[in-house]
């Protein structure tokens, strides 16, 4: 027994649920306004919240320095990992 009616790929067949969309922010926002989800979004009363996880529009990958004992190692992300980042505003406040 399932809480929602789903198809053989695990997608919900009807009703609205929260959605996590992973992709390019500009493309996703454009598709929400002009794409195939627009009609469904409007039918449900519009969007209530969009959270965009920064960094965005910077055009670079980030790495992180990891301190182990007295040594510091630089961990660079590879194509199979999610990109790690440090918040520039936090670093700017720390002397």
Short mmCIF file of C-alpha atoms in Angstrom, two decimals:
data_model
loop_
_atom_site.label_atom_id
_atom_site.label_comp_id
_atom_site.label_asym_id
_atom_site.label_seq_id
_atom_site.Cartn_x
_atom_site.Cartn_y
_atom_site.Cartn_z
CA UNK A 1 0.00 0.00 0.00
CA UNK A 2 1.39 3.40 -1.01
CA UNK A 3 0.70 6.85 0.38
CA UNK A 4 0.66 8.26 -3.18
CA UNK A 5 -0.26 6.72 -6.53
CA UNK A 6 3.05 6.24 -8.35
CA UNK A 7 4.04 4.91 -11.77
CA UNK A 8 6.57 2.14 -12.43
CA UNK A 9 9.44 4.71 -12.29
CA UNK A 10 8.44 5.95 -8.82
CA UNK A 11 6.92 9.25 -9.99
CA UNK A 12 3.79 10.53 -8.30
CA UNK A 13 0.81 10.36 -10.68
CA UNK A 14 -1.39 13.07 -9.19
CA UNK A 15 -1.43 15.73 -6.52
CA UNK A 16 1.32 18.10 -5.51
CA UNK A 17 4.36 17.30 -3.40
CA UNK A 18 7.50 19.20 -2.48
CA UNK A 19 10.06 18.93 -5.23
CA UNK A 20 13.85 18.82 -5.10
CA UNK A 21 15.32 19.85 -8.44
CA UNK A 22 19.06 19.52 -8.98
CA UNK A 23 20.46 21.52 -11.88
CA UNK A 24 21.52 24.89 -13.25
CA UNK A 25 19.63 27.57 -11.30
CA UNK A 26 18.96 29.79 -14.32
CA UNK A 27 17.59 26.92 -16.40
CA UNK A 28 15.46 25.57 -13.56
CA UNK A 29 13.94 28.97 -12.69
CA UNK A 30 13.18 29.61 -16.35
CA UNK A 31 11.52 26.21 -16.73
CA UNK A 32 9.38 26.79 -13.62
CA UNK A 33 8.10 30.02 -15.14
CA UNK A 34 7.74 28.92 -18.75
CA UNK A 35 8.07 25.15 -18.80
CA UNK A 36 5.87 22.08 -18.39
CA UNK A 37 5.43 22.49 -14.61
CA UNK A 38 4.01 26.03 -14.93
CA UNK A 39 0.36 24.96 -15.34
CA UNK A 40 0.58 22.49 -12.46
CA UNK A 41 2.22 25.12 -10.23
CA UNK A 42 -0.48 27.70 -11.01
CA UNK A 43 -3.25 25.13 -10.41
CA UNK A 44 -1.85 24.52 -6.93
CA UNK A 45 -1.77 28.25 -6.08
CA UNK A 46 1.75 29.12 -7.20
CA UNK A 47 5.12 28.66 -5.59
CA UNK A 48 5.48 29.33 -1.88
CA UNK A 49 9.26 29.04 -1.53
CA UNK A 50 12.31 28.51 -3.70
CA UNK A 51 15.63 27.81 -1.98
CA UNK A 52 18.75 28.18 -4.11
CA UNK A 53 21.85 26.71 -2.51
CA UNK A 54 24.84 28.95 -3.29
CA UNK A 55 27.38 29.38 -4.68
CA UNK A 56 25.72 30.35 -7.91
CA UNK A 57 26.84 32.20 -11.04
CA UNK A 58 30.51 32.17 -10.02
CA UNK A 59 31.82 29.87 -12.75
CA UNK A 60 34.35 28.02 -10.57
CA UNK A 61 34.64 24.86 -8.50
CA UNK A 62 35.65 25.05 -4.87
CA UNK A 63 38.01 23.08 -2.66
CA UNK A 64 38.36 22.85 1.10
CA UNK A 65 41.44 22.78 3.36
CA UNK A 66 41.26 20.04 5.99
CA UNK A 67 43.41 20.26 9.12
CA UNK A 68 44.62 16.93 10.50
CA UNK A 69 46.90 17.41 13.48
CA UNK A 70 49.53 19.99 12.50
CA UNK A 71 49.15 19.30 8.77
CA UNK A 72 46.71 20.85 6.32
CA UNK A 73 45.52 18.95 3.27
CA UNK A 74 43.67 20.46 0.34
CA UNK A 75 40.73 18.33 -0.73
CA UNK A 76 39.65 19.04 -4.28
CA UNK A 77 36.35 17.64 -5.46
CA UNK A 78 36.19 15.26 -8.40
CA UNK A 79 33.42 14.61 -10.89
CA UNK A 80 31.78 11.99 -8.70
CA UNK A 81 31.49 14.16 -5.61
CA UNK A 82 29.28 17.07 -4.75
CA UNK A 83 31.16 20.35 -4.77
CA UNK A 84 32.08 21.54 -1.27
CA UNK A 85 32.34 25.24 -0.59
CA UNK A 86 33.02 27.71 2.16
CA UNK A 87 30.80 30.74 2.61
CA UNK A 88 32.84 33.79 1.58
CA UNK A 89 30.93 36.01 4.02
CA UNK A 90 31.84 33.81 7.01
CA UNK A 91 35.52 33.85 5.99
CA UNK A 92 35.41 37.65 5.53
CA UNK A 93 34.26 38.11 9.15
CA UNK A 94 36.93 35.88 10.68
CA UNK A 95 40.25 37.77 11.13
#
